[in-house]
PDB file of C-alpha atoms in Angstrom:
ATOM      1  CA  UNK P   1       0.000   0.000   0.000  1.00 60.00           C
ATOM      2  CA  UNK P   2       1.440   3.375  -1.027  1.00 66.00           C
ATOM      3  CA  UNK P   3       0.816   6.659   0.772  1.00 79.00           C
ATOM      4  CA  UNK P   4       1.029  10.179  -0.644  1.00 79.00           C
ATOM      5  CA  UNK P   5       0.918  13.246   1.607  1.00 78.00           C
ATOM      6  CA  UNK P   6       0.321  16.933   1.149  1.00 76.00           C
ATOM      7  CA  UNK P   7      -0.016  19.616   3.807  1.00 68.00           C
ATOM      8  CA  UNK P   8      -1.854  22.917   4.132  1.00 68.00           C
ATOM      9  CA  UNK P   9       0.484  25.663   5.286  1.00 64.00           C
ATOM     10  CA  UNK P  10      -0.501  28.077   8.042  1.00 59.00           C
ATOM     11  CA  UNK P  11       2.394  30.163   9.441  1.00 62.00           C
ATOM     12  CA  UNK P  12       2.842  29.842  13.215  1.00 67.00           C
ATOM     13  CA  UNK P  13       0.162  27.165  13.330  1.00 64.00           C
ATOM     14  CA  UNK P  14      -1.220  26.085  16.688  1.00 65.00           C
ATOM     15  CA  UNK P  15      -4.120  23.758  17.412  1.00 66.00           C
ATOM     16  CA  UNK P  16      -7.026  26.148  17.819  1.00 70.00           C
ATOM     17  CA  UNK P  17     -10.242  26.841  15.928  1.00 73.00           C
ATOM     18  CA  UNK P  18      -8.948  29.956  14.156  1.00 75.00           C
ATOM     19  CA  UNK P  19      -5.830  28.309  12.719  1.00 75.00           C
ATOM     20  CA  UNK P  20      -7.671  25.134  11.791  1.00 78.00           C
ATOM     21  CA  UNK P  21     -10.304  27.097   9.867  1.00 78.00           C
ATOM     22  CA  UNK P  22      -7.484  28.814   7.968  1.00 78.00           C
ATOM     23  CA  UNK P  23      -5.998  25.427   7.111  1.00 77.00           C
ATOM     24  CA  UNK P  24      -9.385  24.086   5.997  1.00 77.00           C
ATOM     25  CA  UNK P  25      -9.428  26.708   3.247  1.00 78.00           C
ATOM     26  CA  UNK P  26      -6.487  24.887   1.617  1.00 81.00           C
ATOM     27  CA  UNK P  27      -7.830  21.349   1.884  1.00 87.00           C
ATOM     28  CA  UNK P  28      -9.596  21.334  -1.481  1.00 88.00           C
ATOM     29  CA  UNK P  29      -6.318  22.148  -3.240  1.00 90.00           C
ATOM     30  CA  UNK P  30      -4.599  19.381  -1.296  1.00 91.00           C
ATOM     31  CA  UNK P  31      -7.364  16.907  -2.140  1.00 92.00           C
ATOM     32  CA  UNK P  32      -7.204  17.799  -5.826  1.00 93.00           C
ATOM     33  CA  UNK P  33      -3.435  17.190  -5.830  1.00 93.00           C
ATOM     34  CA  UNK P  34      -3.891  13.777  -4.231  1.00 94.00           C
ATOM     35  CA  UNK P  35      -6.639  12.869  -6.663  1.00 94.00           C
ATOM     36  CA  UNK P  36      -4.372  13.801  -9.563  1.00 94.00           C
ATOM     37  CA  UNK P  37      -1.670  11.547  -8.116  1.00 94.00           C
ATOM     38  CA  UNK P  38      -3.974   8.570  -8.607  1.00 94.00           C
ATOM     39  CA  UNK P  39      -4.749   7.629  -5.013  1.00 95.00           C
ATOM     40  CA  UNK P  40      -7.748   5.410  -4.226  1.00 95.00           C
ATOM     41  CA  UNK P  41      -8.731   7.184  -0.999  1.00 96.00           C
ATOM     42  CA  UNK P  42      -8.180  10.698   0.350  1.00 96.00           C
ATOM     43  CA  UNK P  43      -7.750  10.909   4.110  1.00 96.00           C
ATOM     44  CA  UNK P  44      -7.739  14.130   6.116  1.00 93.00           C
ATOM     45  CA  UNK P  45      -5.674  13.964   9.311  1.00 92.00           C
ATOM     46  CA  UNK P  46      -6.633  16.096  12.301  1.00 90.00           C
ATOM     47  CA  UNK P  47      -9.727  15.430  14.401  1.00 93.00           C
ATOM     48  CA  UNK P  48     -10.634  19.099  15.107  1.00 90.00           C
ATOM     49  CA  UNK P  49     -10.910  19.856  11.389  1.00 86.00           C
ATOM     50  CA  UNK P  50     -14.323  18.189  11.638  1.00 92.00           C
ATOM     51  CA  UNK P  51     -15.674  20.594  14.257  1.00 91.00           C
ATOM     52  CA  UNK P  52     -13.529  23.756  14.350  1.00 85.00           C
ATOM     53  CA  UNK P  53     -16.100  25.665  12.295  1.00 86.00           C
ATOM     54  CA  UNK P  54     -19.337  24.329  13.758  1.00 80.00           C
ATOM     55  CA  UNK P  55     -20.920  22.446  16.621  1.00 76.00           C
ATOM     56  CA  UNK P  56     -22.883  19.868  14.625  1.00 87.00           C
ATOM     57  CA  UNK P  57     -22.040  17.397  11.892  1.00 94.00           C
ATOM     58  CA  UNK P  58     -22.877  19.732   9.006  1.00 93.00           C
ATOM     59  CA  UNK P  59     -19.478  21.469   8.933  1.00 88.00           C
ATOM     60  CA  UNK P  60     -17.627  18.152   8.638  1.00 92.00           C
ATOM     61  CA  UNK P  61     -20.064  16.712   6.125  1.00 95.00           C
ATOM     62  CA  UNK P  62     -19.675  19.827   3.971  1.00 90.00           C
ATOM     63  CA  UNK P  63     -15.875  19.503   4.057  1.00 90.00           C
ATOM     64  CA  UNK P  64     -16.129  15.839   3.117  1.00 95.00           C
ATOM     65  CA  UNK P  65     -18.385  16.639   0.163  1.00 94.00           C
ATOM     66  CA  UNK P  66     -16.031  19.364  -1.081  1.00 91.00           C
ATOM     67  CA  UNK P  67     -12.970  17.126  -0.802  1.00 93.00           C
ATOM     68  CA  UNK P  68     -14.707  14.299  -2.636  1.00 96.00           C
ATOM     69  CA  UNK P  69     -15.622  16.705  -5.430  1.00 94.00           C
ATOM     70  CA  UNK P  70     -12.094  18.151  -5.597  1.00 94.00           C
ATOM     71  CA  UNK P  71     -10.353  14.773  -5.610  1.00 96.00           C
ATOM     72  CA  UNK P  72     -12.898  12.567  -7.328  1.00 97.00           C
ATOM     73  CA  UNK P  73     -12.206   9.984  -4.609  1.00 96.00           C
ATOM     74  CA  UNK P  74     -13.869   8.676  -1.436  1.00 97.00           C
ATOM     75  CA  UNK P  75     -12.809  10.719   1.600  1.00 96.00           C
ATOM     76  CA  UNK P  76     -12.139   9.851   5.238  1.00 97.00           C
ATOM     77  CA  UNK P  77     -12.165  12.737   7.715  1.00 96.00           C
ATOM     78  CA  UNK P  78     -10.532  11.807  11.003  1.00 96.00           C
ATOM     79  CA  UNK P  79     -13.172  13.491  13.161  1.00 96.00           C
ATOM     80  CA  UNK P  80     -16.124  12.032  11.286  1.00 97.00           C
ATOM     81  CA  UNK P  81     -14.427   8.634  11.393  1.00 98.00           C
ATOM     82  CA  UNK P  82     -14.678   8.661  15.186  1.00 98.00           C
ATOM     83  CA  UNK P  83     -18.425   9.328  15.082  1.00 98.00           C
ATOM     84  CA  UNK P  84     -18.917   6.642  12.441  1.00 98.00           C
ATOM     85  CA  UNK P  85     -16.856   4.107  14.397  1.00 98.00           C
ATOM     86  CA  UNK P  86     -18.831   4.745  17.586  1.00 98.00           C
ATOM     87  CA  UNK P  87     -22.114   4.440  15.723  1.00 98.00           C
ATOM     88  CA  UNK P  88     -20.995   1.277  13.928  1.00 97.00           C
ATOM     89  CA  UNK P  89     -19.990  -0.379  17.205  1.00 98.00           C
ATOM     90  CA  UNK P  90     -23.141   0.754  18.988  1.00 98.00           C
ATOM     91  CA  UNK P  91     -21.389   2.775  21.702  1.00 98.00           C
ATOM     92  CA  UNK P  92     -23.696   5.413  23.171  1.00 98.00           C
ATOM     93  CA  UNK P  93     -21.619   6.920  25.991  1.00 99.00           C
ATOM     94  CA  UNK P  94     -17.945   7.896  26.088  1.00 99.00           C
ATOM     95  CA  UNK P  95     -15.260   9.284  28.363  1.00 99.00           C
ATOM     96  CA  UNK P  96     -12.716  11.361  26.463  1.00 99.00           C
ATOM     97  CA  UNK P  97      -9.088  12.211  26.945  1.00 98.00           C
ATOM     98  CA  UNK P  98      -8.801  15.300  24.754  1.00 97.00           C
ATOM     99  CA  UNK P  99      -5.031  15.373  25.387  1.00 95.00           C
ATOM    100  CA  UNK P 100      -3.467  18.586  24.038  1.00 92.00           C
ATOM    101  CA  UNK P 101      -6.732  20.194  22.855  1.00 92.00           C
ATOM    102  CA  UNK P 102      -7.677  23.577  24.257  1.00 91.00           C
ATOM    103  CA  UNK P 103     -10.742  24.009  26.440  1.00 93.00           C
ATOM    104  CA  UNK P 104     -12.532  25.610  23.469  1.00 91.00           C
ATOM    105  CA  UNK P 105     -11.822  22.656  21.178  1.00 91.00           C
ATOM    106  CA  UNK P 106     -12.833  20.210  23.905  1.00 95.00           C
ATOM    107  CA  UNK P 107     -16.194  21.958  24.203  1.00 95.00           C
ATOM    108  CA  UNK P 108     -16.682  21.922  20.428  1.00 93.00           C
ATOM    109  CA  UNK P 109     -15.711  18.248  20.365  1.00 96.00           C
ATOM    110  CA  UNK P 110     -18.364  17.445  22.961  1.00 97.00           C
ATOM    111  CA  UNK P 111     -21.052  19.230  20.943  1.00 96.00           C
ATOM    112  CA  UNK P 112     -19.887  17.499  17.763  1.00 96.00           C
ATOM    113  CA  UNK P 113     -20.124  14.011  19.234  1.00 98.00           C
ATOM    114  CA  UNK P 114     -23.453  14.703  20.889  1.00 97.00           C
ATOM    115  CA  UNK P 115     -24.809  15.864  17.522  1.00 97.00           C
ATOM    116  CA  UNK P 116     -23.891  12.370  16.331  1.00 97.00           C
ATOM    117  CA  UNK P 117     -25.928  10.762  19.106  1.00 97.00           C
ATOM    118  CA  UNK P 118     -22.990  10.089  21.437  1.00 98.00           C
ATOM    119  CA  UNK P 119     -23.290  11.211  25.078  1.00 99.00           C
ATOM    120  CA  UNK P 120     -20.062  12.553  26.566  1.00 99.00           C
ATOM    121  CA  UNK P 121     -19.847  11.660  30.257  1.00 99.00           C
ATOM    122  CA  UNK P 122     -16.534  13.403  30.850  1.00 99.00           C
ATOM    123  CA  UNK P 123     -13.865  15.101  28.752  1.00 98.00           C
ATOM    124  CA  UNK P 124     -10.534  16.242  30.141  1.00 98.00           C
ATOM    125  CA  UNK P 125      -7.448  17.697  28.519  1.00 97.00           C
ATOM    126  CA  UNK P 126      -3.934  17.630  29.927  1.00 96.00           C
ATOM    127  CA  UNK P 127      -4.302  21.016  31.588  1.00 96.00           C
ATOM    128  CA  UNK P 128      -7.442  19.783  33.372  1.00 97.00           C
ATOM    129  CA  UNK P 129      -5.448  16.745  34.515  1.00 97.00           C
ATOM    130  CA  UNK P 130      -2.517  18.882  35.743  1.00 95.00           C
ATOM    131  CA  UNK P 131      -0.001  17.432  33.292  1.00 94.00           C
ATOM    132  CA  UNK P 132       0.682  20.963  32.099  1.00 93.00           C
ATOM    133  CA  UNK P 133       0.083  24.223  33.971  1.00 95.00           C
ATOM    134  CA  UNK P 134      -1.580  25.984  31.037  1.00 94.00           C
ATOM    135  CA  UNK P 135      -2.334  25.775  27.307  1.00 90.00           C
ATOM    136  CA  UNK P 136       0.785  27.753  26.410  1.00 88.00           C
ATOM    137  CA  UNK P 137       2.924  25.059  28.016  1.00 91.00           C
ATOM    138  CA  UNK P 138       1.131  22.395  25.989  1.00 90.00           C
ATOM    139  CA  UNK P 139       1.733  24.328  22.771  1.00 82.00           C
ATOM    140  CA  UNK P 140       5.392  24.700  23.698  1.00 80.00           C
ATOM    141  CA  UNK P 141       5.925  20.989  23.093  1.00 78.00           C
ATOM    142  CA  UNK P 142       5.277  21.546  19.364  1.00 70.00           C
ATOM    143  CA  UNK P 143       2.896  18.589  19.065  1.00 72.00           C
ATOM    144  CA  UNK P 144       5.437  16.087  20.385  1.00 80.00           C
ATOM    145  CA  UNK P 145       4.103  14.110  23.323  1.00 87.00           C
ATOM    146  CA  UNK P 146       4.933  10.677  24.777  1.00 86.00           C
ATOM    147  CA  UNK P 147       2.318   7.952  24.472  1.00 89.00           C
ATOM    148  CA  UNK P 148       2.512   7.458  28.236  1.00 92.00           C
ATOM    149  CA  UNK P 149       0.699  10.777  28.690  1.00 93.00           C
ATOM    150  CA  UNK P 150      -2.212   9.473  26.627  1.00 94.00           C
ATOM    151  CA  UNK P 151      -2.273   6.128  28.447  1.00 96.00           C
ATOM    152  CA  UNK P 152      -2.416   7.681  31.908  1.00 97.00           C
ATOM    153  CA  UNK P 153      -4.897  10.320  30.776  1.00 97.00           C
ATOM    154  CA  UNK P 154      -7.240   7.677  29.369  1.00 98.00           C
ATOM    155  CA  UNK P 155      -7.092   5.694  32.606  1.00 98.00           C
ATOM    156  CA  UNK P 156      -8.072   8.802  34.559  1.00 98.00           C
ATOM    157  CA  UNK P 157     -11.133   9.635  32.452  1.00 99.00           C
ATOM    158  CA  UNK P 158     -12.148   5.971  32.532  1.00 98.00           C
ATOM    159  CA  UNK P 159     -12.057   6.080  36.333  1.00 98.00           C
ATOM    160  CA  UNK P 160     -14.201   9.231  36.318  1.00 98.00           C
ATOM    161  CA  UNK P 161     -16.894   7.603  34.175  1.00 99.00           C
ATOM    162  CA  UNK P 162     -16.831   3.834  34.792  1.00 98.00           C
ATOM    163  CA  UNK P 163     -20.220   3.477  33.113  1.00 98.00           C
ATOM    164  CA  UNK P 164     -18.913   4.759  29.748  1.00 99.00           C
ATOM    165  CA  UNK P 165     -19.299   2.322  26.859  1.00 99.00           C
ATOM    166  CA  UNK P 166     -15.999   3.385  25.305  1.00 99.00           C
ATOM    167  CA  UNK P 167     -12.916   5.463  26.073  1.00 99.00           C
ATOM    168  CA  UNK P 168     -11.776   7.988  23.456  1.00 98.00           C
ATOM    169  CA  UNK P 169      -8.191   9.211  23.066  1.00 97.00           C
ATOM    170  CA  UNK P 170      -8.061  12.172  20.716  1.00 94.00           C
ATOM    171  CA  UNK P 171      -5.170  13.838  18.989  1.00 90.00           C
ATOM    172  CA  UNK P 172      -3.261  12.526  15.993  1.00 87.00           C
ATOM    173  CA  UNK P 173      -0.060  14.041  17.384  1.00 86.00           C
ATOM    174  CA  UNK P 174      -0.150  11.372  20.102  1.00 90.00           C
ATOM    175  CA  UNK P 175       1.023   7.993  18.810  1.00 88.00           C
ATOM    176  CA  UNK P 176      -1.648   5.730  20.258  1.00 94.00           C
ATOM    177  CA  UNK P 177      -1.743   2.599  18.113  1.00 94.00           C
ATOM    178  CA  UNK P 178       0.720   0.623  20.242  1.00 94.00           C
ATOM    179  CA  UNK P 179      -1.114   1.351  23.495  1.00 96.00           C
ATOM    180  CA  UNK P 180      -4.731   0.636  22.519  1.00 97.00           C
ATOM    181  CA  UNK P 181      -4.705  -3.135  23.057  1.00 97.00           C
ATOM    182  CA  UNK P 182      -2.851  -2.937  26.410  1.00 97.00           C
ATOM    183  CA  UNK P 183      -5.184  -0.160  27.541  1.00 98.00           C
ATOM    184  CA  UNK P 184      -8.267  -2.179  26.603  1.00 98.00           C
ATOM    185  CA  UNK P 185      -6.906  -5.108  28.615  1.00 98.00           C
ATOM    186  CA  UNK P 186      -6.171  -2.775  31.518  1.00 98.00           C
ATOM    187  CA  UNK P 187      -9.603  -1.100  31.520  1.00 98.00           C
ATOM    188  CA  UNK P 188     -11.726  -4.026  30.409  1.00 98.00           C
ATOM    189  CA  UNK P 189     -13.541  -1.940  27.816  1.00 98.00           C
ATOM    190  CA  UNK P 190     -13.073  -0.680  24.260  1.00 99.00           C
ATOM    191  CA  UNK P 191     -10.751   2.193  23.472  1.00 99.00           C
ATOM    192  CA  UNK P 192     -10.838   4.208  20.250  1.00 98.00           C
ATOM    193  CA  UNK P 193      -8.194   6.762  19.320  1.00 98.00           C
ATOM    194  CA  UNK P 194      -8.190   9.290  16.507  1.00 96.00           C
ATOM    195  CA  UNK P 195      -5.646   7.194  14.609  1.00 96.00           C
ATOM    196  CA  UNK P 196      -7.541   3.931  15.124  1.00 97.00           C
ATOM    197  CA  UNK P 197     -10.827   5.381  13.873  1.00 98.00           C
ATOM    198  CA  UNK P 198      -9.072   6.952  10.888  1.00 97.00           C
ATOM    199  CA  UNK P 199      -7.336   3.726   9.859  1.00 96.00           C
ATOM    200  CA  UNK P 200     -10.573   1.771  10.411  1.00 97.00           C
ATOM    201  CA  UNK P 201     -12.413   4.129   8.054  1.00 97.00           C
ATOM    202  CA  UNK P 202      -9.705   4.060   5.387  1.00 96.00           C
ATOM    203  CA  UNK P 203      -9.426   0.277   5.465  1.00 95.00           C
ATOM    204  CA  UNK P 204     -13.211  -0.022   5.308  1.00 96.00           C
ATOM    205  CA  UNK P 205     -13.324   2.231   2.237  1.00 96.00           C
ATOM    206  CA  UNK P 206     -10.572   0.160   0.624  1.00 94.00           C
ATOM    207  CA  UNK P 207     -12.474  -3.048   1.302  1.00 94.00           C
ATOM    208  CA  UNK P 208      -9.831  -4.455   3.652  1.00 92.00           C
ATOM    209  CA  UNK P 209     -11.477  -6.859   6.061  1.00 85.00           C
ATOM    210  CA  UNK P 210      -8.594  -7.994   8.241  1.00 80.00           C
ATOM    211  CA  UNK P 211      -5.461  -6.668   9.911  1.00 80.00           C
ATOM    212  CA  UNK P 212      -2.323  -8.192  11.380  1.00 78.00           C
ATOM    213  CA  UNK P 213      -4.004  -8.055  14.790  1.00 80.00           C
ATOM    214  CA  UNK P 214      -3.038  -6.475  18.086  1.00 88.00           C
ATOM    215  CA  UNK P 215      -4.315  -2.984  17.257  1.00 94.00           C
ATOM    216  CA  UNK P 216      -7.403  -3.008  19.456  1.00 96.00           C
ATOM    217  CA  UNK P 217     -11.004  -4.123  19.177  1.00 97.00           C
ATOM    218  CA  UNK P 218     -12.067  -1.564  16.559  1.00 97.00           C
ATOM    219  CA  UNK P 219      -9.570  -2.703  13.925  1.00 96.00           C
ATOM    220  CA  UNK P 220     -10.107  -6.313  14.959  1.00 94.00           C
ATOM    221  CA  UNK P 221     -13.767  -5.813  13.978  1.00 94.00           C
ATOM    222  CA  UNK P 222     -12.947  -5.347  10.277  1.00 90.00           C
TER     223      UNK P 222
END
């Protein structure tokens, strides 16, 4: 399987709604370039791109439609992939580790998921959990964070909402794939990360119905 990448460019980018909306303006050009390269699927990385400009599903669905038109290919948006994975698996309630997201993005994320019929029992970022003193300190890491932060954060939100059907770990800048299966064994319940939902959606669109295993219950469900 080959992978082509292209990136929108926003000077001094940080993960907030304003910068993400500026990046969204360039996505159609990126999608068109990928379509011209002959890819089978166009995937958009970055969960908040699906809700930075709105609180429902319409913003994300509109982006998806535009990217499909620009590329001429099926499209997987990371944020929408999470909603679709939760719906497919029948999970109704979630506890979320929103990792490095700001408070504003965490609130938008909650509204986005609830518009998709998912009830958010708790959502905490790393400032809420005292891993960083403030959002500026989080940004200072330049989107480079150890997976152990995500693991411990997910355990904490799971403890806050033991009745949650599923635990969500958000943030593509956190490398979560290697920790999903151990975390599921630790918590005794399903865990879905941004990466896992994104890969699940892409593989589903490609018609892939199996994986090498060990990547968590969502990918094992293919």
